[in-house]
């Protein structure tokens, strides 16, 4: 019991002592922090530096020391980079187990993996180069400070201690980056050796099948004339199929995420067209909700975009998908196609099936090769006949000049290769011709199908006032047409490259072209990153131009008449969108913000001198946003221009005049000029005009007519006071001054028009004189 009490007492004493020590430390820190002369913003200097001028130096030295920025060192994670490179090095060591006994598919997959790793290593090298440049420039900055102020251990000791520590940190980072860079160089060389060895393995495997392919390289006049049997045809099909991209390889290589994404996009497209068709049918019973059309269009959508799932698509899948699309295409357009178009489409499908079958059974046999040449000639004749018969670009089956030339070149090349003995290559070109011809039709229908769906969307939104009504239909269709044109070109290239068996070469050249690190001075980038940066800027530019339509609504690309005061802040939103897009583009390029700051600083002088007016208008626009002398929708008058404020932009504002013209006025003129705002505090405006009525008219009755005419106008504000007073009386006329309020300043002319028309008819019925201007004097 006593021992426990002693232990308890010792614990209490220890806690009390620790509490006193903590209070003492807090008091010391408090005394240090409460002295304002001992606070220096730079984290590396001692807090008493600013007091002891003999140790630190003058204000100029302190300012230069603050410019030494070391915060970016925390972003250079050399340990993580070294660990990642070490992992790649271990994987590279494991590649040595791949030998000539490995499967051909495994070799090809491994080559792609190694190529991707080399690409990653080169990207890391580019980042290391950027980091090294930043570190070197900071080192140079420190050396300049040391030389300028003659800093050493005795002179400015505190500054010397801080700069020496900073120099050591920079040197350590540079050394670590240099070691990682050397390791990456060695690893790239090692991986390149693996690629070269795998190429030899691939060539060795190809050489194993070379004796079987040798007979097919004899010219047509030396071709075999053996008899054609069922077994020979089946063997040829089996051999030709094995030389293509196998379906097993396609299934195993394709990522399931890509397949699921395509399915999700297809289901979203199906839901979109069903919803549009259902609403159109509700508003107009003549519009049919055809289930077969919806299913067919969804299948066409999925099969058309299928090559994007995996660029290495077997030719058999491409041939089958194009055939299915063509059949569905004919079924959906059965009521719109003429008899001649149906005939051409049916002949094309039969020819397509026969051409693909013949090229699947072709071998070195003379008879089969002659049949293939005959099919190539028939194909040229069929395309020429179709081109002559269908001249309307909007009609199904139309063949453009470009497609006709490409098709002719491919067919002539196939015939030439067949004659000189390259049967395998000739077969690839023949199949590419047949698939390309059918794909030209299916892609045209695919583009027309999407554009028709967009038109239906606009039609539906006009009925139910939907979101798409905010945009102009023609401009939207033109943008979608350009996007579809790019998509169709990419699909045609992918399908052609797969049929001609050079998709791997094409992808390799593309990766080299777009992935190669290029430099302009100290700035490194790739063309792929440059394309992404340009796309980001284009998207940001489109978004900032249309944000008002997206948020506030409108019709046919124009804002609604019901304007909101929040519109005044939209120039700032546009500016924020532009800045976000700009910095995202810079980030996509891989350019560091430090270098961007240097570039902007170098251009600041030129910007200040050459862009004074632009900067003036930009600053004036910001002042207009916050000062709010007028808002979007206000009726203003500036010099000889009067109209409604349509838009307040970053550089200029748009004024809509009464005659419908859009006047673009720089914000600087709006801020410095004398602006009359007719609707600053209220929407309605007062208007007045003079009427000249016959002296024979009863004055009270005339005033009543005028009041009734004003009340009938939709622009008249009944809640506000109005007045009619006698201005002058002449020998024949009474001059009445009419004043009242209209609901909007821009409607003053319309209001006067309504009143004058009603009064003219009334006075004309009574046989009384009535003028709104002074009548001409009679001689």
mmCIF file with all atom_site columns, C-alpha atoms in Angstrom, residues 144 237 585 673:
data_model
loop_
_atom_site.group_PDB
_atom_site.id
_atom_site.type_symbol
_atom_site.label_atom_id
_atom_site.label_alt_id
_atom_site.label_comp_id
_atom_site.label_asym_id
_atom_site.label_entity_id
_atom_site.label_seq_id
_atom_site.pdbx_PDB_ins_code
_atom_site.Cartn_x
_atom_site.Cartn_y
_atom_site.Cartn_z
_atom_site.occupancy
_atom_site.B_iso_or_equiv
_atom_site.pdbx_formal_charge
_atom_site.auth_seq_id
_atom_site.auth_comp_id
_atom_site.auth_asym_id
_atom_site.auth_atom_id
_atom_site.pdbx_PDB_model_num
ATOM 1 C CA . UNK A 1 144 ? 24.942  36.858  -57.014 1.00 0.00 ? 144 UNK A CA 1
ATOM 2 C CA . UNK A 1 237 ? -9.253  -19.870 -95.119 1.00 0.00 ? 237 UNK A CA 1
ATOM 3 C CA . UNK A 1 585 ? -3.271  24.597  -70.716 1.00 0.00 ? 585 UNK A CA 1
ATOM 4 C CA . UNK A 1 673 ? -17.934 59.553  -71.360 1.00 0.00 ? 673 UNK A CA 1
#
